[in-house]
Coordinates of N, CA, C and O in Angstrom, one line a residue:
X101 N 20.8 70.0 62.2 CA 21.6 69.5 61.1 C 22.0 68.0 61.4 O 22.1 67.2 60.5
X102 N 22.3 67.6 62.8 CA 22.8 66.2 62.5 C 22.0 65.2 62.9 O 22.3 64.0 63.1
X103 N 20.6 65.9 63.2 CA 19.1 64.9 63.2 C 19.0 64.7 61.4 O 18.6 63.6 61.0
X104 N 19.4 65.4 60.7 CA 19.4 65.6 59.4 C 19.7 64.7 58.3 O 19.2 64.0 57.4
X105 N 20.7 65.0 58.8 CA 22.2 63.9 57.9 C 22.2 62.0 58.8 O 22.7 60.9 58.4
X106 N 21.4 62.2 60.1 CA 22.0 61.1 60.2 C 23.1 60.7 61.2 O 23.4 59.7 61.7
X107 N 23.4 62.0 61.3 CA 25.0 61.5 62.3 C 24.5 61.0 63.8 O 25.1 60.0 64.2
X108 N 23.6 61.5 64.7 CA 23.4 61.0 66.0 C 23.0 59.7 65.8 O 23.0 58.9 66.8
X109 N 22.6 59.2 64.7 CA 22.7 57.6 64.7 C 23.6 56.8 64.2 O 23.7 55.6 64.2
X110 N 24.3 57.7 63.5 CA 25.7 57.2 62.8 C 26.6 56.7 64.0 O 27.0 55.6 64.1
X111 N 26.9 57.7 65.0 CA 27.8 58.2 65.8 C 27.1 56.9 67.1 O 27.8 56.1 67.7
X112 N 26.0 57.1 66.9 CA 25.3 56.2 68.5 C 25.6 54.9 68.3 O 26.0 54.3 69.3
X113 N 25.4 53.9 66.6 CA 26.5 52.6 66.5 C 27.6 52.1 66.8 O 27.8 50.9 66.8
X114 N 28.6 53.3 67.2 CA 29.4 53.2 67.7 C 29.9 53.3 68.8 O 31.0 53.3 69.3
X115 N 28.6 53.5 69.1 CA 28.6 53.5 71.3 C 28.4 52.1 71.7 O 27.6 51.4 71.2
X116 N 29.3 51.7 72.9 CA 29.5 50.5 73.7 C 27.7 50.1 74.1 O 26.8 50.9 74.3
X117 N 27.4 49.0 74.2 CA 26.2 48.5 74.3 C 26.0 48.8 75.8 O 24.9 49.1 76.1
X118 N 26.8 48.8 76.7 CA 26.5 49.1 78.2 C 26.7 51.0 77.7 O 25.6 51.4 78.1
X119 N 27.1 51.9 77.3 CA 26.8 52.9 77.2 C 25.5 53.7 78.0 O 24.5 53.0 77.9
X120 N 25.6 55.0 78.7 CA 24.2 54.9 79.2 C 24.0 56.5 78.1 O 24.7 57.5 78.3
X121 N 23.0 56.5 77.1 CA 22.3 57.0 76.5 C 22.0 58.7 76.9 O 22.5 59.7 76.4
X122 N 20.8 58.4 78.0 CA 20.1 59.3 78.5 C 21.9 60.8 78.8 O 22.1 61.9 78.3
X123 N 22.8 60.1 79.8 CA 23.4 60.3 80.5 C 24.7 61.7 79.2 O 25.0 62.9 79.3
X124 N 24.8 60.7 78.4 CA 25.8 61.3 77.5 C 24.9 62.6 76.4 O 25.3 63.6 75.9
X125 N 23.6 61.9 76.5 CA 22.8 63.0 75.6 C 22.9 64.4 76.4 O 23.1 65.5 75.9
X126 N 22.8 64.1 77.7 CA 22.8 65.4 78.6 C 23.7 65.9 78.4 O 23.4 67.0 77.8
X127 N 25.2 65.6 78.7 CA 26.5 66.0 78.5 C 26.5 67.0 77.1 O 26.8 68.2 77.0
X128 N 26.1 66.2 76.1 CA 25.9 66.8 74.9 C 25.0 68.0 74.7 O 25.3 69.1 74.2
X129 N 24.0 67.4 75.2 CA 23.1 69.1 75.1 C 23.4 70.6 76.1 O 23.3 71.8 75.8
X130 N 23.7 70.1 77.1 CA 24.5 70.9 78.2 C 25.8 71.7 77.7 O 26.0 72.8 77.9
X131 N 26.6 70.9 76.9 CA 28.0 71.5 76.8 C 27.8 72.2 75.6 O 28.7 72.8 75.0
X132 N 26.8 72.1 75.2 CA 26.1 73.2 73.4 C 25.7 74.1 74.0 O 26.2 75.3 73.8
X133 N 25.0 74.0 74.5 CA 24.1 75.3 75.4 C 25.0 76.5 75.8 O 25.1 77.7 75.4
X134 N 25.7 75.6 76.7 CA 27.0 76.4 77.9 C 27.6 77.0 76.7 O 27.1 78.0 76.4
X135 N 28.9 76.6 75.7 CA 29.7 76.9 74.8 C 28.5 78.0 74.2 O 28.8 79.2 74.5
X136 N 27.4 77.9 73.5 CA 26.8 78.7 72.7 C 26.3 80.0 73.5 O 26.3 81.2 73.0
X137 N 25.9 79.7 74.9 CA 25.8 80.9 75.7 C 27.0 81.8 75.9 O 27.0 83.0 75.7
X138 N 28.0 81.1 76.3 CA 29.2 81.8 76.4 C 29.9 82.5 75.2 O 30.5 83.5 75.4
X139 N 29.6 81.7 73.8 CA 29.9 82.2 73.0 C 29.0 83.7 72.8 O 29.7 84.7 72.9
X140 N 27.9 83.9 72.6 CA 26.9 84.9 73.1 C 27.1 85.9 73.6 O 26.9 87.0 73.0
X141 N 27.6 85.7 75.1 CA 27.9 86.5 76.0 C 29.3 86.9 75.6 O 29.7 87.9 76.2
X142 N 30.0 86.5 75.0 CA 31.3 87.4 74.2 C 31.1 88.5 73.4 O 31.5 89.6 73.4
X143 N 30.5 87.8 72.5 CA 30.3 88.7 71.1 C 29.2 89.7 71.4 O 29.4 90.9 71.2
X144 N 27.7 89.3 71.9 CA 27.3 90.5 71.8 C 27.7 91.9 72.3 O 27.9 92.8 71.5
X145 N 27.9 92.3 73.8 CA 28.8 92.7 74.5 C 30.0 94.0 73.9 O 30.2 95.2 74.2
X146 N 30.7 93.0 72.8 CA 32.0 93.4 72.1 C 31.2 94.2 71.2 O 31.5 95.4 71.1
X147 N 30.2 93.6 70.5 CA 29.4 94.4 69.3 C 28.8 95.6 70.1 O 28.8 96.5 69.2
X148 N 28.5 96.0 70.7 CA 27.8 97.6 71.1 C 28.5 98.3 71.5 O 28.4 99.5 71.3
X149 N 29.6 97.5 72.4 CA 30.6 98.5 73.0 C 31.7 99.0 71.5 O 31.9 100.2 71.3
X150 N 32.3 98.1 70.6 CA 33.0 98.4 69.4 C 32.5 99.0 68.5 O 33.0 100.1 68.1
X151 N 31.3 98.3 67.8 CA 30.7 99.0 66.6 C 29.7 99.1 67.0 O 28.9 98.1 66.7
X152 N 29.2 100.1 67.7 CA 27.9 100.3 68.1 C 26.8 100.7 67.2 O 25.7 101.0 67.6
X153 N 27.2 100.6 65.6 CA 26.2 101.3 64.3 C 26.4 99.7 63.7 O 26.4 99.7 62.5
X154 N 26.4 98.6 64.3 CA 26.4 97.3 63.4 C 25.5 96.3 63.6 O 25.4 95.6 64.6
X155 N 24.5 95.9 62.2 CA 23.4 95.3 63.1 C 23.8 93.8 63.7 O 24.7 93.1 63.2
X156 N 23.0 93.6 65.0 CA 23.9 91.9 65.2 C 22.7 91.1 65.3 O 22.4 90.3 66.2
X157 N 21.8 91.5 63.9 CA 21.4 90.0 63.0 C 22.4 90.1 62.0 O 21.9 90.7 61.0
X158 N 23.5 89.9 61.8 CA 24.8 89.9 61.0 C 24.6 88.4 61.2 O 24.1 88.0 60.1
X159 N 24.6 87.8 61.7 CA 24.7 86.3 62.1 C 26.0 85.6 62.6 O 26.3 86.1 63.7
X160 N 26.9 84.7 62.3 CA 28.0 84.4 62.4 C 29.3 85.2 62.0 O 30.3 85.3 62.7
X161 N 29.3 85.9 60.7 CA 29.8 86.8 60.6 C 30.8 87.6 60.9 O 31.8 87.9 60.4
X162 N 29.6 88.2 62.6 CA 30.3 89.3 63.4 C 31.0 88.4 64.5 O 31.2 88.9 65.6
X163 N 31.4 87.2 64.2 CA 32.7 87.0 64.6 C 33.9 87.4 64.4 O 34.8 87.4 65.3
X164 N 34.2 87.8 62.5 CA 34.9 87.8 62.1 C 35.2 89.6 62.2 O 36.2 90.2 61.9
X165 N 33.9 90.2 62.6 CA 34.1 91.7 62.6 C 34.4 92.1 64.0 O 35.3 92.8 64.3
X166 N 33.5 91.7 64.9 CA 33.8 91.6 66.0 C 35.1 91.5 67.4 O 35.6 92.2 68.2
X167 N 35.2 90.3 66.9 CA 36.4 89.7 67.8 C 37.8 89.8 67.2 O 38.8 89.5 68.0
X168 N 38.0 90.1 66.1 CA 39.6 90.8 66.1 C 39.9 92.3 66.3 O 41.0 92.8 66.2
X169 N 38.8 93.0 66.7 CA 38.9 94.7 67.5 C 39.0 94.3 68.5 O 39.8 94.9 69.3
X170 N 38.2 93.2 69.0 CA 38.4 92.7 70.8 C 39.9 92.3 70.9 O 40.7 92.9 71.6
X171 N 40.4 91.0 70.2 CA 41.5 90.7 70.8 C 42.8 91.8 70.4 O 44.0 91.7 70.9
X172 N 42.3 92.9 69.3 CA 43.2 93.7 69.4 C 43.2 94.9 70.1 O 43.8 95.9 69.9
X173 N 42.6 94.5 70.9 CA 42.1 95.9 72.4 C 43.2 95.4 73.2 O 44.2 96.0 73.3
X174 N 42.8 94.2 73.6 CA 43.7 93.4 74.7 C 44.9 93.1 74.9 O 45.6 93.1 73.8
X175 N 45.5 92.8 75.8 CA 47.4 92.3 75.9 C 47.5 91.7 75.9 O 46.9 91.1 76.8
X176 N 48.6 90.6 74.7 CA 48.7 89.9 74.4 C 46.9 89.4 73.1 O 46.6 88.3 72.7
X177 N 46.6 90.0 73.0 CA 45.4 90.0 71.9 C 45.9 88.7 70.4 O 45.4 87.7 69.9
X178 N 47.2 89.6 70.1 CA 47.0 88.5 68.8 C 47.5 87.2 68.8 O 47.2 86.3 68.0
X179 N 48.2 86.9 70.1 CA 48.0 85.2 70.5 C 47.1 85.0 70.8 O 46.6 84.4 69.9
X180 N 46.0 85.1 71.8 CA 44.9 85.0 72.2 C 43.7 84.7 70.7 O 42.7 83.9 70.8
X181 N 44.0 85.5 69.7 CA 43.4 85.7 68.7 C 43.4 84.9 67.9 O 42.4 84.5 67.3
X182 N 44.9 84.4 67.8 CA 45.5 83.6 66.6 C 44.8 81.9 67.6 O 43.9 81.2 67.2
X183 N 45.3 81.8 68.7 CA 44.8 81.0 68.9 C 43.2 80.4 68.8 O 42.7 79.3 68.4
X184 N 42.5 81.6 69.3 CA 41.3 80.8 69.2 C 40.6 80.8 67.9 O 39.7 79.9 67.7
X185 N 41.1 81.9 66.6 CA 41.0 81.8 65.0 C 41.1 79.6 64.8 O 40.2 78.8 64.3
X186 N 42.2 79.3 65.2 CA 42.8 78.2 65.1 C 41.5 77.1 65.6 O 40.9 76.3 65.0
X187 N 41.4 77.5 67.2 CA 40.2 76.4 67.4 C 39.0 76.7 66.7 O 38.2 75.7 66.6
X188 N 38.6 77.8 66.3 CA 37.5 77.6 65.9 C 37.3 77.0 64.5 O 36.2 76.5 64.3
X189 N 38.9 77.2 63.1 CA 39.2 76.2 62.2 C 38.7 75.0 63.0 O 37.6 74.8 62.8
X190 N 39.5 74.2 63.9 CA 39.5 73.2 64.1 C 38.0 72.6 64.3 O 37.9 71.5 63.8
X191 N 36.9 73.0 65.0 CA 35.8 73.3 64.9 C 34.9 73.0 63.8 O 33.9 72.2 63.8
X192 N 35.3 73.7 62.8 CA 34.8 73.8 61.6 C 35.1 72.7 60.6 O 34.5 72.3 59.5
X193 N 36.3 72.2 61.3 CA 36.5 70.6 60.3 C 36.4 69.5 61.1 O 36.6 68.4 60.7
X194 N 36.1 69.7 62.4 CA 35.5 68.4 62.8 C 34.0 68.7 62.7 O 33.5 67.7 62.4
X195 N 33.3 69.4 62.8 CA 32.1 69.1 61.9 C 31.8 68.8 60.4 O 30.8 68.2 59.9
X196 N 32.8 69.1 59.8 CA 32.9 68.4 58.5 C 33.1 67.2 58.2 O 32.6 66.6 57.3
X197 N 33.8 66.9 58.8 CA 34.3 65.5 59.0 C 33.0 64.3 59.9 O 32.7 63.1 59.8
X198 N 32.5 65.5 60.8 CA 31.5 64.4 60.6 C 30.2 64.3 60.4 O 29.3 63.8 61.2
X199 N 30.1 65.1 59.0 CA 28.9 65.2 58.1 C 29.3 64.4 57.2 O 28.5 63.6 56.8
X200 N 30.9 64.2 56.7 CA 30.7 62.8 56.2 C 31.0 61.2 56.3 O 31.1 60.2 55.5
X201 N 30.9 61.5 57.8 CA 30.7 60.0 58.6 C 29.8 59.1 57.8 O 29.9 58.0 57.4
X202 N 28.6 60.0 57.6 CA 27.1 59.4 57.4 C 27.8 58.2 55.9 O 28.0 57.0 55.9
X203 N 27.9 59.0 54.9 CA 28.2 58.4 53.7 C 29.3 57.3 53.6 O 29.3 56.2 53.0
X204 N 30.5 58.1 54.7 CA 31.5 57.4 54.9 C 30.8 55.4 55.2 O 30.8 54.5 54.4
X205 N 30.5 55.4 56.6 CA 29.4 54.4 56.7 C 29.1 53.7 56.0 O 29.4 52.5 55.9
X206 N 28.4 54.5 55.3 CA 27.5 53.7 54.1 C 27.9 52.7 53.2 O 27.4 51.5 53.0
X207 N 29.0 53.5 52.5 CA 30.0 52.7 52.2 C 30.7 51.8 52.3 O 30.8 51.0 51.3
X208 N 31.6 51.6 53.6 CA 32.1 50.6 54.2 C 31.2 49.7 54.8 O 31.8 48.6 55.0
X209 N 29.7 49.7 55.3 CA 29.1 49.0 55.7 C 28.5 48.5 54.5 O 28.7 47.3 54.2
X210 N 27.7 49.2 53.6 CA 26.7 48.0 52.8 C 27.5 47.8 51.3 O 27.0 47.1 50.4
X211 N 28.7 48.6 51.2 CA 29.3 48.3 50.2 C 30.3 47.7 50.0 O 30.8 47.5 48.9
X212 N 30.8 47.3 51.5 CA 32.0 46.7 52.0 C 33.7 47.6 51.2 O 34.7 47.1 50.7
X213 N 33.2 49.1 51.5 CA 34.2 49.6 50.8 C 35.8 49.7 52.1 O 35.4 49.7 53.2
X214 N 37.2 49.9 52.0 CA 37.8 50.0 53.0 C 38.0 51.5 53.0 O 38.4 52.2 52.0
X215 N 37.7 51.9 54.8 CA 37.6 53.7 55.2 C 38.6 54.3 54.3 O 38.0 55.4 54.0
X216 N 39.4 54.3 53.9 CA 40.9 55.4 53.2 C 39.9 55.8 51.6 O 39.6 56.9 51.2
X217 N 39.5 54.5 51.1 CA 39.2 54.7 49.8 C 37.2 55.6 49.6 O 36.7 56.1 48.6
X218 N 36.7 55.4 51.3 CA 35.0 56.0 51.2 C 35.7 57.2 51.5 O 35.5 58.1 50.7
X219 N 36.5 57.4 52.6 CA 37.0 59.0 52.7 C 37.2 59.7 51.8 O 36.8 60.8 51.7
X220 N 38.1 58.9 51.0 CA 38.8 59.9 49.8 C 37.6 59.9 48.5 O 37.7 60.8 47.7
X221 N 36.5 58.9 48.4 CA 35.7 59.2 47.8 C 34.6 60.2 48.0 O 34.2 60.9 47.1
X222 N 34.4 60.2 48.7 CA 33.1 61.2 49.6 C 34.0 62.9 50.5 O 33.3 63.9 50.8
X223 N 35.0 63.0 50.7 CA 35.6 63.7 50.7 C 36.2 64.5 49.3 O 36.4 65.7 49.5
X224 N 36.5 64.2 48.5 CA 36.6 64.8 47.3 C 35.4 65.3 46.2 O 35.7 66.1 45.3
X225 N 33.3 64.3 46.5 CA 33.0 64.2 46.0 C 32.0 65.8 46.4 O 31.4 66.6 45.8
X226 N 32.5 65.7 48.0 CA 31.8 67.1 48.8 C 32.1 68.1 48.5 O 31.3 69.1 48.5
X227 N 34.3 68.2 47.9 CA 34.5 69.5 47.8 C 34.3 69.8 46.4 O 34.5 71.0 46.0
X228 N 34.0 68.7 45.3 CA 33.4 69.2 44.1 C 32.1 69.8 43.9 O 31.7 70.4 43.0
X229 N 31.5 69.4 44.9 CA 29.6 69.9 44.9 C 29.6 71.0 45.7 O 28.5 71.5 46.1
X230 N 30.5 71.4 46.0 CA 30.7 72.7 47.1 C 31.2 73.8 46.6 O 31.0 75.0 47.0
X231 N 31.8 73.4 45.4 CA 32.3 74.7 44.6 C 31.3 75.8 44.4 O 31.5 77.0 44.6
X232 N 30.0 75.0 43.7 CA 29.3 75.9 42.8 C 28.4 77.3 44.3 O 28.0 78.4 44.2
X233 N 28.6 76.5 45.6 CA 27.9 77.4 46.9 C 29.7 78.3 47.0 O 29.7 79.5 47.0
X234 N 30.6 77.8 47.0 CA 31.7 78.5 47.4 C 32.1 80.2 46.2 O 32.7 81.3 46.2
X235 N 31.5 79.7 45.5 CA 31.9 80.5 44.5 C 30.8 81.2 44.2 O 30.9 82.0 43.3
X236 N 29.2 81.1 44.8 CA 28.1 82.1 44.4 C 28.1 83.6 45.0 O 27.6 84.5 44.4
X237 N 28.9 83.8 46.4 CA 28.7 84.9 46.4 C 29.8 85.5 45.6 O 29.9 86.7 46.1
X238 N 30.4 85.5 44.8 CA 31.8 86.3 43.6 C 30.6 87.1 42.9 O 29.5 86.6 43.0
X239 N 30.6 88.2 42.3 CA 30.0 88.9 41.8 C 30.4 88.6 40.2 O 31.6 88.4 40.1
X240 N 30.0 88.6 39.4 CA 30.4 88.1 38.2 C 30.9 86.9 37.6 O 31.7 86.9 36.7
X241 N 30.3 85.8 38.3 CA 30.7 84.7 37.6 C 29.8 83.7 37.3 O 28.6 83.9 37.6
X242 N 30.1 82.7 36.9 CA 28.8 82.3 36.0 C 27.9 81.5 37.6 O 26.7 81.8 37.7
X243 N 28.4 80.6 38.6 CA 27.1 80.7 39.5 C 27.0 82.0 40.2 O 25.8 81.9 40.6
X244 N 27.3 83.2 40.6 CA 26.4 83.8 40.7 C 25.4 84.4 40.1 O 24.5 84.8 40.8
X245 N 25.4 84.7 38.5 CA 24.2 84.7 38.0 C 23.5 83.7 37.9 O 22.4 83.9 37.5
X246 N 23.7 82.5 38.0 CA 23.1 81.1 37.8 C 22.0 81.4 38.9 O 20.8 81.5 38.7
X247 N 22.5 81.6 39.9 CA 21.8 81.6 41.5 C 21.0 82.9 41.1 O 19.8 82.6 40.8
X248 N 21.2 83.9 41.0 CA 20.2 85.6 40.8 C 19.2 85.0 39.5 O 18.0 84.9 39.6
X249 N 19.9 84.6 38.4 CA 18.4 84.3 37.4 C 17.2 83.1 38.0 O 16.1 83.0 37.5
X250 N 17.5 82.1 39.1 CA 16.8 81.3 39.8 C 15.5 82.1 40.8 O 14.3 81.9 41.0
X251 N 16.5 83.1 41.4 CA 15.8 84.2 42.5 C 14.7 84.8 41.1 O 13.5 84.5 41.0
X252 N 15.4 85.4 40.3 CA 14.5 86.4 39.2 C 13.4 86.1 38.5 O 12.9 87.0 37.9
X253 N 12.7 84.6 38.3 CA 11.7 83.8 37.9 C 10.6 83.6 39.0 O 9.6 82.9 38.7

């Protein structure tokens, strides 16, 4: 995704020209790896020993089914729980944030717009185009059949 959008070159503009490249990419691809292994090695684990009738191509999901039987096994579990619920929000909005670097950029560079006013533009314009995905899985409402009569053709 952020070969995608743009961001590793968004992001790399704003690395010091003595910066060494090779060095920080490593760090980067290493500390994804590590976190996503570890992440891995938590959850599957939890899933056979907890719900051992649950498939885990669930995908991301069986975080949410998974890991609150785990930290409610444990002592002290619902700090433990609440907390990392928390980082993993936080997580989820610094990747949002910088999916809209790219545009953000854009803006301020070739449009000479100032950051408060590309933020609040491009930030507001994401969570209006996001509605129609936020609201497709609801059963009965006008995008989810929008989305099912597209599938049905």
């Amino acid at each position: 995704m952020s070969v995608g959008w743009g961001l590793m070159i968004t992001f790399g503009s704003y690395l010091q020209k003595d910066a060494n490249i090779p060095q920080a990419g490593g760090w980067i691809a290493g500390m994804d790896t590590a976190v996503a292994l570890l992440g891995g090695l938590m959850v599957f684990p939890a899933l056979f020993a907890l719900l051992p009738g649950k498939d885990p191509s669930a995908g991301p999901a069986l975080v949410f089914d998974v890991l609150p039987r785990v930290f409610d096994a444990m002592p002290g579990g619902n700090l433990i729980g609440g907390l990392f619920f928390i980082l993993l929000m936080v997580a989820a909005l610094t990747s949002t944030i910088s999916m809209l670097e790219v545009p953000v950029a854009y803006l301020i560079d070739d449009r000479k717009w100032n950051r408060k006013k590309a933020t609040w533009t491009v930030g507001i314009a994401a969570m209006i185009l996001s509605i129609p995905s936020a609201l497709s899985s609801i059963e009965g409402n006008f995008f989810c059949r929008a989305e099912l009569h597209l599938f049905e053709q």
